[in-house]
mmCIF file of C-alpha atoms and ligand atoms in Angstrom:
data_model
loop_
_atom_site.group_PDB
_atom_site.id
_atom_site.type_symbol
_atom_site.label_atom_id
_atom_site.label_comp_id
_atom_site.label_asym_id
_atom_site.label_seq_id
_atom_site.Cartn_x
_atom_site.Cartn_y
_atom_site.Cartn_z
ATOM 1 C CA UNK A 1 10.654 12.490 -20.935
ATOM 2 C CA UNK A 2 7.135 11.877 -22.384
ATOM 3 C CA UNK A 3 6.629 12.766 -25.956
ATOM 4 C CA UNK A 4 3.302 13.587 -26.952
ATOM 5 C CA UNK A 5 2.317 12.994 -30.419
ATOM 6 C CA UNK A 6 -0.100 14.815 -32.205
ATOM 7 C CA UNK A 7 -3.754 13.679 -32.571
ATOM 8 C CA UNK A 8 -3.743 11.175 -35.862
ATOM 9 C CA UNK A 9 -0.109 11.127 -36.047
ATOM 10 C CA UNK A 10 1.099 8.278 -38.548
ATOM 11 C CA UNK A 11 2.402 4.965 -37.649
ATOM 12 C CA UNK A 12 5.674 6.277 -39.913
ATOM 13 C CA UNK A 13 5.725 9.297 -37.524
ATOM 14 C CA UNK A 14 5.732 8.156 -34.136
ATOM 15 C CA UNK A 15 8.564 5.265 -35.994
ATOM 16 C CA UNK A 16 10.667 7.801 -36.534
ATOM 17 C CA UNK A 17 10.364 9.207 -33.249
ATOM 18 C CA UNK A 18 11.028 5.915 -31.782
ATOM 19 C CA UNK A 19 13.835 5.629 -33.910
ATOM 20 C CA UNK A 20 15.632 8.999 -32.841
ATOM 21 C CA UNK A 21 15.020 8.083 -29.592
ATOM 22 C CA UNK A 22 16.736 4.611 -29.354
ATOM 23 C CA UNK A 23 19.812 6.167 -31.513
ATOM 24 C CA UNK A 24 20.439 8.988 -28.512
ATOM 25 C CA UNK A 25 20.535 5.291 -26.378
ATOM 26 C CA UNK A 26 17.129 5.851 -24.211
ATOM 27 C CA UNK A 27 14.312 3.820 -24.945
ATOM 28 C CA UNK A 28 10.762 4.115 -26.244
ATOM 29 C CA UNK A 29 7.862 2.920 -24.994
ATOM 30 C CA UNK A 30 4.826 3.536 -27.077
ATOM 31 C CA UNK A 31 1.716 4.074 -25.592
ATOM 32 C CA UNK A 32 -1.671 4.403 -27.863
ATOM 33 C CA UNK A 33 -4.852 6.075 -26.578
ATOM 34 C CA UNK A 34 -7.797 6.809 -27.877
ATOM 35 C CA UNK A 35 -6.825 9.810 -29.103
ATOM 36 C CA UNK A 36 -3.251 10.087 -28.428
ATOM 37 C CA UNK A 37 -0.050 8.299 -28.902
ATOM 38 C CA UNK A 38 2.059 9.413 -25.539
ATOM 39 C CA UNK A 39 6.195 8.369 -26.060
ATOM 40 C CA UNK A 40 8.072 7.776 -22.850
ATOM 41 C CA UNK A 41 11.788 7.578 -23.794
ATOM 42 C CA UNK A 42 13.309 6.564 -20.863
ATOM 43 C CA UNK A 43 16.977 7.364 -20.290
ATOM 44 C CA UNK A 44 19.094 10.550 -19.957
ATOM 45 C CA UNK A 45 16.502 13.255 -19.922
ATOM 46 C CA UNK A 46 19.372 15.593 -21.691
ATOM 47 C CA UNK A 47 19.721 13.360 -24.754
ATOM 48 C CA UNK A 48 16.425 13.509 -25.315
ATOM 49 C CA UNK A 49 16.099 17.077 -25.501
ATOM 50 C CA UNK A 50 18.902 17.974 -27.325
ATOM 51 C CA UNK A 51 17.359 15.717 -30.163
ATOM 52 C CA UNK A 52 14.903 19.104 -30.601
ATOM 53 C CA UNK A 53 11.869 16.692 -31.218
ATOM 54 C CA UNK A 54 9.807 19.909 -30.775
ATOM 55 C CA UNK A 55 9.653 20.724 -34.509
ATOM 56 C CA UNK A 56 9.313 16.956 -35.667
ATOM 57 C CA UNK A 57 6.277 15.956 -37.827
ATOM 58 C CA UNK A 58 3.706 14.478 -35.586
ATOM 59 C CA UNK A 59 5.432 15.585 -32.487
ATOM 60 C CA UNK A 60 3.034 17.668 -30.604
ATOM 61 C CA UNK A 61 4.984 18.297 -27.373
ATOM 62 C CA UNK A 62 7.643 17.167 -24.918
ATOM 63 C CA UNK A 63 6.865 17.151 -21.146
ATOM 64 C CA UNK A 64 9.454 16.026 -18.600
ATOM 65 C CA UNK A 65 8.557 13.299 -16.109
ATOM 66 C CA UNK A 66 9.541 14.763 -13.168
ATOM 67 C CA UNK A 67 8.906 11.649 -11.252
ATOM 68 C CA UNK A 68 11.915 8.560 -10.311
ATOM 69 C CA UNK A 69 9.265 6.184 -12.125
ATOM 70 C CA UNK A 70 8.376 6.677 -15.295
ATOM 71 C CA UNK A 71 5.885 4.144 -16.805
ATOM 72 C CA UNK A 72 3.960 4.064 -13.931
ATOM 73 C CA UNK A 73 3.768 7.632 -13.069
ATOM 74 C CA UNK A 74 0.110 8.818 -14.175
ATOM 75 C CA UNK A 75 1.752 11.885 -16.625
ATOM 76 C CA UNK A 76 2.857 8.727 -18.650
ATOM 77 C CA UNK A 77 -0.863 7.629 -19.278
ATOM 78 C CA UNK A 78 -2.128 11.198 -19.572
ATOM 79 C CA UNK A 79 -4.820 10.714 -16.905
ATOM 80 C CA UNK A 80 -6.329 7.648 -19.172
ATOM 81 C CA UNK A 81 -6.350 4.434 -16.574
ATOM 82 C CA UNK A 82 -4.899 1.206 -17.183
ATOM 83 C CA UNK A 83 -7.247 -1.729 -17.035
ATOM 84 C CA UNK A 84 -6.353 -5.158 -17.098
ATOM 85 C CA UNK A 85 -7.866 -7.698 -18.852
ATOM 86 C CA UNK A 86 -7.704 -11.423 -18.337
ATOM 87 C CA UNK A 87 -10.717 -13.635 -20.293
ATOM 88 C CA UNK A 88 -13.325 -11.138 -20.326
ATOM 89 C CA UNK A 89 -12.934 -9.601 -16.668
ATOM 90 C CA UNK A 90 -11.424 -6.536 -15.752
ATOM 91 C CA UNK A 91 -9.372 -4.987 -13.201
ATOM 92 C CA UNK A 92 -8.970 -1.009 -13.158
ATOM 93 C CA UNK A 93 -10.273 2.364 -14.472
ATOM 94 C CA UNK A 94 -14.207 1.441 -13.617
ATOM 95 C CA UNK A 95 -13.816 -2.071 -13.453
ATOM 96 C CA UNK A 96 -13.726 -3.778 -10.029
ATOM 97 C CA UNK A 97 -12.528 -7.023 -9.303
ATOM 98 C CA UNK A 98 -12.811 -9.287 -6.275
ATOM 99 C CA UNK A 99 -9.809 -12.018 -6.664
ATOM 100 C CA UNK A 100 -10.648 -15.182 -3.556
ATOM 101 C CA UNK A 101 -9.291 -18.533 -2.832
ATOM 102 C CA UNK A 102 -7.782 -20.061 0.350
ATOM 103 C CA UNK A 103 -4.370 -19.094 0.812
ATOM 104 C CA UNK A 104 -2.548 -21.910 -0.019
ATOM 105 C CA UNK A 105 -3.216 -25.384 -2.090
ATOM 106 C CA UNK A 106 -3.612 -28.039 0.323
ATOM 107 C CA UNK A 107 -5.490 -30.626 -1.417
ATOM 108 C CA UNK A 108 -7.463 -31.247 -4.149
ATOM 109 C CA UNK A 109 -11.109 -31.201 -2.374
ATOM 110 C CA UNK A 110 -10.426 -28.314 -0.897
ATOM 111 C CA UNK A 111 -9.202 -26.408 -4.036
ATOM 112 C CA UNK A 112 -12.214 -27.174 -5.757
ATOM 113 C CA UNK A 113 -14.795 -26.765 -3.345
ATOM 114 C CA UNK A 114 -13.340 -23.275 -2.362
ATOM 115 C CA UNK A 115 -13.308 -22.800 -5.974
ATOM 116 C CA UNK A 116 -16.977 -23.887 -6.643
ATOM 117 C CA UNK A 117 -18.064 -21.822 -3.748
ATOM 118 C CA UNK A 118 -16.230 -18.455 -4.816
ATOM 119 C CA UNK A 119 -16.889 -19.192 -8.536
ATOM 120 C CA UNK A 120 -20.509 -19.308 -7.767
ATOM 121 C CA UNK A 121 -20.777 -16.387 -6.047
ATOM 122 C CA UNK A 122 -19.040 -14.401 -8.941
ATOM 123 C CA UNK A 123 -15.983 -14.001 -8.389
ATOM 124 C CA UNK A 124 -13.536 -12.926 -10.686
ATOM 125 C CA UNK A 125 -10.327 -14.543 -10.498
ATOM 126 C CA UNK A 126 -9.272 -17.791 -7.968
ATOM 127 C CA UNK A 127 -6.154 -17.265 -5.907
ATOM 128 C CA UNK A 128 -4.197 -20.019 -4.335
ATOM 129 C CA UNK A 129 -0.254 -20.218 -3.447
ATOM 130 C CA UNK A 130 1.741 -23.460 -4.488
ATOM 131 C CA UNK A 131 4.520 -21.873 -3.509
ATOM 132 C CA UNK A 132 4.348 -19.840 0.055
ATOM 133 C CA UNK A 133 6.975 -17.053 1.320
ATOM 134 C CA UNK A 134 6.775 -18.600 5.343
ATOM 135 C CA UNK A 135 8.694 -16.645 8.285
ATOM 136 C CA UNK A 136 9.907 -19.885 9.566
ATOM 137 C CA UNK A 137 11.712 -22.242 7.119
ATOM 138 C CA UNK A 138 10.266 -25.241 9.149
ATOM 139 C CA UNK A 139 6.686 -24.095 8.056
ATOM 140 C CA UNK A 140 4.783 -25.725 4.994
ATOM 141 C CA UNK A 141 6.479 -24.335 1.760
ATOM 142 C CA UNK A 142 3.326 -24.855 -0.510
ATOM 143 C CA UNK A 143 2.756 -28.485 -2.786
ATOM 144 C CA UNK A 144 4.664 -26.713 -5.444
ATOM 145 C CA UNK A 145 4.299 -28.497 -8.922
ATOM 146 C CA UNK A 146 1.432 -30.782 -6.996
ATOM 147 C CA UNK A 147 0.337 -27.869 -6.123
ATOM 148 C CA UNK A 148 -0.269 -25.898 -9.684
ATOM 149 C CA UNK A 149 -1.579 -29.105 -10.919
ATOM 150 C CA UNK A 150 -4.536 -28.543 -8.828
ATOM 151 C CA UNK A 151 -4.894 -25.093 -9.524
ATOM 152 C CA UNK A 152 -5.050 -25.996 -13.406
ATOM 153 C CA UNK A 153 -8.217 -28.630 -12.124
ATOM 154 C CA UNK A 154 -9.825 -25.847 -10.304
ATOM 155 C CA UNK A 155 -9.613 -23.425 -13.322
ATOM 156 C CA UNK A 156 -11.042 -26.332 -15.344
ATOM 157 C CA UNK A 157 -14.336 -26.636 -12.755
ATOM 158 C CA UNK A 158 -14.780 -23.517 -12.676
ATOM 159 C CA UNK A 159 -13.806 -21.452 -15.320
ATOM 160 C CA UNK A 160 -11.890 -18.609 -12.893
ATOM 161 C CA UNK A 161 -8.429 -17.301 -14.476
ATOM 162 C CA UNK A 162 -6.094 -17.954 -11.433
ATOM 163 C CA UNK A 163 -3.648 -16.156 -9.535
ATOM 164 C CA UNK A 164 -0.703 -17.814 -8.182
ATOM 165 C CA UNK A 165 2.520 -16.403 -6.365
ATOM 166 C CA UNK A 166 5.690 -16.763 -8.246
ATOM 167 C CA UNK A 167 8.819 -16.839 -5.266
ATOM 168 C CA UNK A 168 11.658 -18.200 -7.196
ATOM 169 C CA UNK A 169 12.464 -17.462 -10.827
ATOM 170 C CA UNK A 170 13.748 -20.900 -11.477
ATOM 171 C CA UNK A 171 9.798 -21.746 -11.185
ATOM 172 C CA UNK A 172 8.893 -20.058 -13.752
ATOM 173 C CA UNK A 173 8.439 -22.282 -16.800
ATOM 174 C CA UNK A 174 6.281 -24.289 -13.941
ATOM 175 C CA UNK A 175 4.055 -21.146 -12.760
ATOM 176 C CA UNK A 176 3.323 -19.493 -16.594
ATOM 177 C CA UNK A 177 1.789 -22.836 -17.438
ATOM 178 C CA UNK A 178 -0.946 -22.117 -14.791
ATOM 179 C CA UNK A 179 -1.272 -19.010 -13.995
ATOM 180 C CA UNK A 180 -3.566 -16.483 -15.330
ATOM 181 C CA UNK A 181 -2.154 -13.798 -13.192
ATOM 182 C CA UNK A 182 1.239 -13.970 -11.411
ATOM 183 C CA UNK A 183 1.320 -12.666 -7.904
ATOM 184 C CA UNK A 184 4.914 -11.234 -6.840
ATOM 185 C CA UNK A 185 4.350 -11.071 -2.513
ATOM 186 C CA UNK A 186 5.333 -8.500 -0.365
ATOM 187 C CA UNK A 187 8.554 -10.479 0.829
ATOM 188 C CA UNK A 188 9.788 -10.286 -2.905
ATOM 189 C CA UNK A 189 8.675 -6.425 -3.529
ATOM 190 C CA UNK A 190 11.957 -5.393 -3.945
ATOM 191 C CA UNK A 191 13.544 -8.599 -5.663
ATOM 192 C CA UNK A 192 14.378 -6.776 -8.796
ATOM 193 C CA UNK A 193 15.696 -9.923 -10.655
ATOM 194 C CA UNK A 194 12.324 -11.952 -9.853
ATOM 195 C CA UNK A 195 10.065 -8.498 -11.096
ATOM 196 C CA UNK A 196 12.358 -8.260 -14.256
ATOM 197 C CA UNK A 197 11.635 -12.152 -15.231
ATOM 198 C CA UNK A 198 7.959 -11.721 -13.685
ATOM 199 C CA UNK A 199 7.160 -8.488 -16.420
ATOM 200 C CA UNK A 200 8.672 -10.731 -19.552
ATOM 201 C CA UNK A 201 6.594 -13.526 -18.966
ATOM 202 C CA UNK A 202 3.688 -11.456 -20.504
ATOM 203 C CA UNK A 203 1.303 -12.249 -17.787
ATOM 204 C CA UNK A 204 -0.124 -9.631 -15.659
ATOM 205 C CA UNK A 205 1.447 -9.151 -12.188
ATOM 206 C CA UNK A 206 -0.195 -8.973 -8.927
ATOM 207 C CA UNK A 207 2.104 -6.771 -7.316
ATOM 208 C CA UNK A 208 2.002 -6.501 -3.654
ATOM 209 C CA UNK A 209 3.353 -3.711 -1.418
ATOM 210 C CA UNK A 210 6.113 -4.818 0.768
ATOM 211 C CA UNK A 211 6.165 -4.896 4.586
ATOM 212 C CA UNK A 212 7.767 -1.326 5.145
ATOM 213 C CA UNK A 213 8.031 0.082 1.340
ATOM 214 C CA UNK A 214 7.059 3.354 0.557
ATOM 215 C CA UNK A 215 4.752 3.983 -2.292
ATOM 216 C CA UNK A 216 7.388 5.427 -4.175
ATOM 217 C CA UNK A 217 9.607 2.085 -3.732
ATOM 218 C CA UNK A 218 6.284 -0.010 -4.804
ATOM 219 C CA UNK A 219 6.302 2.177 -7.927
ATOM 220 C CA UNK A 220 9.760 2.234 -8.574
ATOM 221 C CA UNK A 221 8.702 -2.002 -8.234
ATOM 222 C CA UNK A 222 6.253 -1.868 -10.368
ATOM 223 C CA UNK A 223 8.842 -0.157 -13.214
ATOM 224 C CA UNK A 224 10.705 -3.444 -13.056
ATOM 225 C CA UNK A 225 7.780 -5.321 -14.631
ATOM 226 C CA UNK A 226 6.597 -2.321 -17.097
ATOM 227 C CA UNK A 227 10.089 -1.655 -18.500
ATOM 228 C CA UNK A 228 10.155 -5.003 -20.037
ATOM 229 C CA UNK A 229 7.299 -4.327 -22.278
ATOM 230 C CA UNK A 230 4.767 -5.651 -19.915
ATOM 231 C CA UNK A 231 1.891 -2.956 -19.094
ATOM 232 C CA UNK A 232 -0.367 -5.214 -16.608
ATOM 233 C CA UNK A 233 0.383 -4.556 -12.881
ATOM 234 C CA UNK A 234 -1.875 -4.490 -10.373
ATOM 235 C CA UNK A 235 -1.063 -2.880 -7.180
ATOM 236 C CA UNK A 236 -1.712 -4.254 -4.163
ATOM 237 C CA UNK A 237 -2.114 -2.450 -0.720
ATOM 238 C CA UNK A 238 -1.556 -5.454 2.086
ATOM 239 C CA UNK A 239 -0.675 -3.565 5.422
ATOM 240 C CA UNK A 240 2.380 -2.307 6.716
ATOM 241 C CA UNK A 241 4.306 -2.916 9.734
ATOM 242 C CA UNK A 242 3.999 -0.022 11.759
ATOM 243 C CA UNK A 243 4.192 0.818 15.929
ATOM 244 C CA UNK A 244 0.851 -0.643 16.215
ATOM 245 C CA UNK A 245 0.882 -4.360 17.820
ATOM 246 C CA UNK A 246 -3.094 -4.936 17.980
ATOM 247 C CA UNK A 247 -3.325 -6.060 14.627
ATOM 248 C CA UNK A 248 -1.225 -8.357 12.078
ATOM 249 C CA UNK A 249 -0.512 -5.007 9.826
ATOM 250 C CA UNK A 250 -2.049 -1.829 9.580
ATOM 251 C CA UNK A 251 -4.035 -1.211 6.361
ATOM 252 C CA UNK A 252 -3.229 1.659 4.799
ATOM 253 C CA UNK A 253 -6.354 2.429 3.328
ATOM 254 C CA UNK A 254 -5.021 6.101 2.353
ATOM 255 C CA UNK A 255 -2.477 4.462 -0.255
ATOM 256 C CA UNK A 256 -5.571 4.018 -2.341
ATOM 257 C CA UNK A 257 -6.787 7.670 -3.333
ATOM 258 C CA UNK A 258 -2.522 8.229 -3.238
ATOM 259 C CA UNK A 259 -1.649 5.638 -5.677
ATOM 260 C CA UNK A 260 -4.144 6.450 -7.980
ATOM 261 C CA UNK A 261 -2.881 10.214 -7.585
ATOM 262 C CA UNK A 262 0.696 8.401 -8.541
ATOM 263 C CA UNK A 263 -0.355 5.950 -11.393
ATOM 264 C CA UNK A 264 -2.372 4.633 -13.743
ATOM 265 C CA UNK A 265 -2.348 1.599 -12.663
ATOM 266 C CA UNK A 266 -5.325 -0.770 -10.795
ATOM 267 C CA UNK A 267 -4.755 -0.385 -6.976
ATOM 268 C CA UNK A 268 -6.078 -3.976 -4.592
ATOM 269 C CA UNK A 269 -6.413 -4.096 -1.456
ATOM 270 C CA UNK A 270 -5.725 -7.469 0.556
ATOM 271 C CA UNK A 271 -7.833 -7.179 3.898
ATOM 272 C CA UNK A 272 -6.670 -10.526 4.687
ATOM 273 C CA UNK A 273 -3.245 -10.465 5.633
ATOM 274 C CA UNK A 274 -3.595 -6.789 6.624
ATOM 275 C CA UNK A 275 -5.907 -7.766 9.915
ATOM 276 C CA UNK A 276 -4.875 -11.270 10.174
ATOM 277 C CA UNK A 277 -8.839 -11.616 11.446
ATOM 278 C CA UNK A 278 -11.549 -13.170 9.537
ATOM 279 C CA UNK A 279 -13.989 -10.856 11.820
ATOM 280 C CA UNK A 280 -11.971 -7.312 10.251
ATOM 281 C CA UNK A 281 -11.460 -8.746 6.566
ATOM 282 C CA UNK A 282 -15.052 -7.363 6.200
ATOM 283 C CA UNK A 283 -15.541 -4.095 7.437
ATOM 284 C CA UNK A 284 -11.947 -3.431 5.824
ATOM 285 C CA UNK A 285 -12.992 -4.553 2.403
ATOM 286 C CA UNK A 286 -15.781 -2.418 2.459
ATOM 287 C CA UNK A 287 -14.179 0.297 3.607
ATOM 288 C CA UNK A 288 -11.447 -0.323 0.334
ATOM 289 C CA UNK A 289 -14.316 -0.507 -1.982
ATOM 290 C CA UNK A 290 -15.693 2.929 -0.893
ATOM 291 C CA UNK A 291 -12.215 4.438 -1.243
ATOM 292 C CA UNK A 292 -11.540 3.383 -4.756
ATOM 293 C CA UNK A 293 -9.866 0.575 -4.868
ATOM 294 C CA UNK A 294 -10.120 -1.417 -7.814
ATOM 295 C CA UNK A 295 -10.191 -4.972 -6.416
ATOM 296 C CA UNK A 296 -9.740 -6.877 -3.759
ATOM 297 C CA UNK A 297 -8.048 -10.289 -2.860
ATOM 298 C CA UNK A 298 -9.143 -12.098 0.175
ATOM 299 C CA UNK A 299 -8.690 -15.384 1.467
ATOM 300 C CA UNK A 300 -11.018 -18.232 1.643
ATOM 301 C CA UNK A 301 -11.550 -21.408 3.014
ATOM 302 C CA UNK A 302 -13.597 -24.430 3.642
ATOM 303 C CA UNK A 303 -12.505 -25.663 6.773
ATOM 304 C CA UNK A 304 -10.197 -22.446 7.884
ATOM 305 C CA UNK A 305 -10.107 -24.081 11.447
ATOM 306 C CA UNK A 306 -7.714 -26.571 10.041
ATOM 307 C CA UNK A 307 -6.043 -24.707 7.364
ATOM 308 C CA UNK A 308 -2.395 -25.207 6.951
ATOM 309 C CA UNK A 309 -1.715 -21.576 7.555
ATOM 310 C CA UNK A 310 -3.355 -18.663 8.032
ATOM 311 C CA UNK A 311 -6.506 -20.216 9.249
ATOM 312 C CA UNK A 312 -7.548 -16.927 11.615
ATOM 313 C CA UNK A 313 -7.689 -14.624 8.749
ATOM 314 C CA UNK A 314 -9.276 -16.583 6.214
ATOM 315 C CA UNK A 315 -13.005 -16.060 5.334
ATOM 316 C CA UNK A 316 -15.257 -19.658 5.705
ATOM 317 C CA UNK A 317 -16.750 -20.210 2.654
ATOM 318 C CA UNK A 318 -20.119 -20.896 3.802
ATOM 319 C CA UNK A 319 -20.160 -16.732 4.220
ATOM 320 C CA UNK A 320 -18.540 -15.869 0.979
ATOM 321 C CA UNK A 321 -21.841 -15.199 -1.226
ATOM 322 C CA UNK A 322 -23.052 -12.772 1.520
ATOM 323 C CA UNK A 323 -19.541 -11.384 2.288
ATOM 324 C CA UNK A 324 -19.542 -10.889 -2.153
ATOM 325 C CA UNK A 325 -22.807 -9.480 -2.352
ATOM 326 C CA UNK A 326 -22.123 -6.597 0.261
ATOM 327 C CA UNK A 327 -18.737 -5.975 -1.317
ATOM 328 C CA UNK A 328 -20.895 -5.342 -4.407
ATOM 329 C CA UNK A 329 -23.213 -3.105 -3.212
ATOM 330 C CA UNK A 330 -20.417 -0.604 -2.413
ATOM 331 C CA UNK A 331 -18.523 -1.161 -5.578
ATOM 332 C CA UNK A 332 -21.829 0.087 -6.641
ATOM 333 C CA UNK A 333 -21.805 3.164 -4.524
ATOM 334 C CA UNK A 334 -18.248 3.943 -5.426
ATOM 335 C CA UNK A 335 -19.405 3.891 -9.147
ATOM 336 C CA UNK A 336 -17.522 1.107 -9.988
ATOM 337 C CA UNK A 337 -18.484 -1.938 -12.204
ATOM 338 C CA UNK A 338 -18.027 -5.380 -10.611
ATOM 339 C CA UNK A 339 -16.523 -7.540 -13.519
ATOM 340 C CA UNK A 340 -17.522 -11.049 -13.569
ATOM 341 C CA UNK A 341 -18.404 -13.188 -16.911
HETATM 342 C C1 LIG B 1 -0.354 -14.185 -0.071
HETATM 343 O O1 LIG B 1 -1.140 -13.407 -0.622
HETATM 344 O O2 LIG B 1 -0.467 -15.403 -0.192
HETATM 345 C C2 LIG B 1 0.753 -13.647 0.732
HETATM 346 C C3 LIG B 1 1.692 -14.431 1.229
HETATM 347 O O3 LIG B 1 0.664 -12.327 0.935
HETATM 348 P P1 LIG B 1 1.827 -11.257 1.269
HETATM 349 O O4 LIG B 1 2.925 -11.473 0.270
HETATM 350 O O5 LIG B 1 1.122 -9.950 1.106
HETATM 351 O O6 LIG B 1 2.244 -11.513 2.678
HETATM 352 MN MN1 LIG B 2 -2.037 -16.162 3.438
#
């Protein structure tokens, strides 16, 4: 149930509302607009109405989420747009963001110089995994700790808030001293325990869409993080396993205009790992930008050819200003604004 407060209501107001709420045993989550204060009280939609907040002072109206997600549902946000914010850039409403590094950390030369390289062709946030979900479990893991020390360099050259996978919550003191942004990956969509300790850390959470989830379960994901007081997800569109065999994933560019149907929350698209081929992570990161999305994440790499893993997919950074700018001119075109500092 959402409980929309009158325009100007009184902090004392939507307080008591909160109040009433939490004694019924639902809870409130207080969202302020511009204009509006919106109240989800999430629980048993039945307690909630029979506490006839209808006539309350400040209470303006009640409207039932009719939706298995609440907080993320777009009726929660009244169609105002979340945008995250990390040191000055932004990620959502009409702010674009292009997030790029190499997939994993491999060593410190070629953290920084991808770093340098993406940094100077403004991008917005540096990506890199020190800890990597790997089909086999005789594949390269990530340098872990080494790993997020080097990260913490690269932020330091080049000023980039970073974006770093968290797999295992036992990590997490570890990951929250480096991260700027912490990734959840597709293999861990649906590990509720890992979302739950992911959304109380504070830090906004890359969110990405697991290998065969429905929007609905990505949403129903995404609550995990929100319900503990955390309101920065970013969605994240990565391909999906589907009949098709010719490609690594298919892209499912139409989750875009859906999600943002859905939510309020920033929908990214990673071309990357959808195509598995550096020669496709283009044309399908154009083709996000024109339908909507609000960022992108792609990989990057100095020497992909010897890259500890996915080397095929991974853009070389001599082509990352041009790859950038064209990304840019359709973020343009889609009437976005590309956030850099
Ligand atoms: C990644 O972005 O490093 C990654 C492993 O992606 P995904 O979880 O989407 O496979
Ligand atoms: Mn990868």
């Amino acid at each position: 149930m959402m409980i929309v407060m009158r325009e100007g209501a009184s902090d004392e107001q939507i307080a008591h509302v909160v109040d009433r709420v939490e004694q019924v045993g639902c809870s409130a989550h207080v969202s302020r607009g511009e204009l509006l204060t919106v109240i989800g009280a999430i629980g048993d939609r039945d307690r909630v109405s029979g506490l006839g907040l209808e006539g309350v002072e400040g209470v303006d109206h009640l409207v039932p989420i009719t939706k298995p997600y609440k907080l993320a549902s777009s009726q929660f946000r009244k169609g105002e747009r979340t945008v995250v914010e990390v040191d000055g850039r932004r990620i959502g409403g009409d702010h674009f963001g292009l997030i790029a590094g190499p997939c994993t950390v491999e060593s410190r030369e070629q953290t920084i110089d991808v770093g340098r390289v993406v940094a100077a062709a403004g991008a917005t946030m540096f990506r890199g995994g020190a800890y990597k979900p790997r089909t086999s479990p005789y594949s390269f893991h990530g340098l872990g700790v080494e790993g997020l020390r080097l990260l913490a360099e690269a932020k330091q050259e080049t000023g980039l808030p970073t974006v770093t996978e968290l797999m295992d919550a036992r990590d997490v003191a570890d990951v929250v001293e480096v991260a700027d942004v912490i990734q959840i990956g597709a293999r861990n969509m649906q590990n509720y325990t890992l979302l739950s300790e992911a959304g109380r850390t504070g830090l906004p959470v890359l969110l990405k869409r697991g290998l065969s989830a429905t929007l609905d379960e990505l949403l129903m994901a995404s609550e995990y993080v929100l319900k503990e007081g955390n309101p920065n997800v970013l969605l994240c569109e990565r391909g999906i396993r589907t009949y098709e065999s010719a490609y690594r994933f298919t892209l499912d560019l139409l989750a875009i205009p859906a999600l943002k149907e859905l939510t309020h929350l920033p929908v990214l698209v990673d071309p990357s790992h959808a195509t598995g081929r550096r020669d496709w992570v283009e044309p399908m990161s154009l083709a996000a930008a024109a339908a909507g999305a609000d960022g992108i994440i792609v990989e990057v790499h100095n020497d992909p050819e010897h890259a500890i893993c996915d080397g095929p997919q991974q853009l070389r950074s001599s082509q990352f200003a041009d790859y950038a700018a064209k990304v840019r001119s359709i973020v343009e075109i889609a009437g976005k604004e590309y956030s850099a500092v």
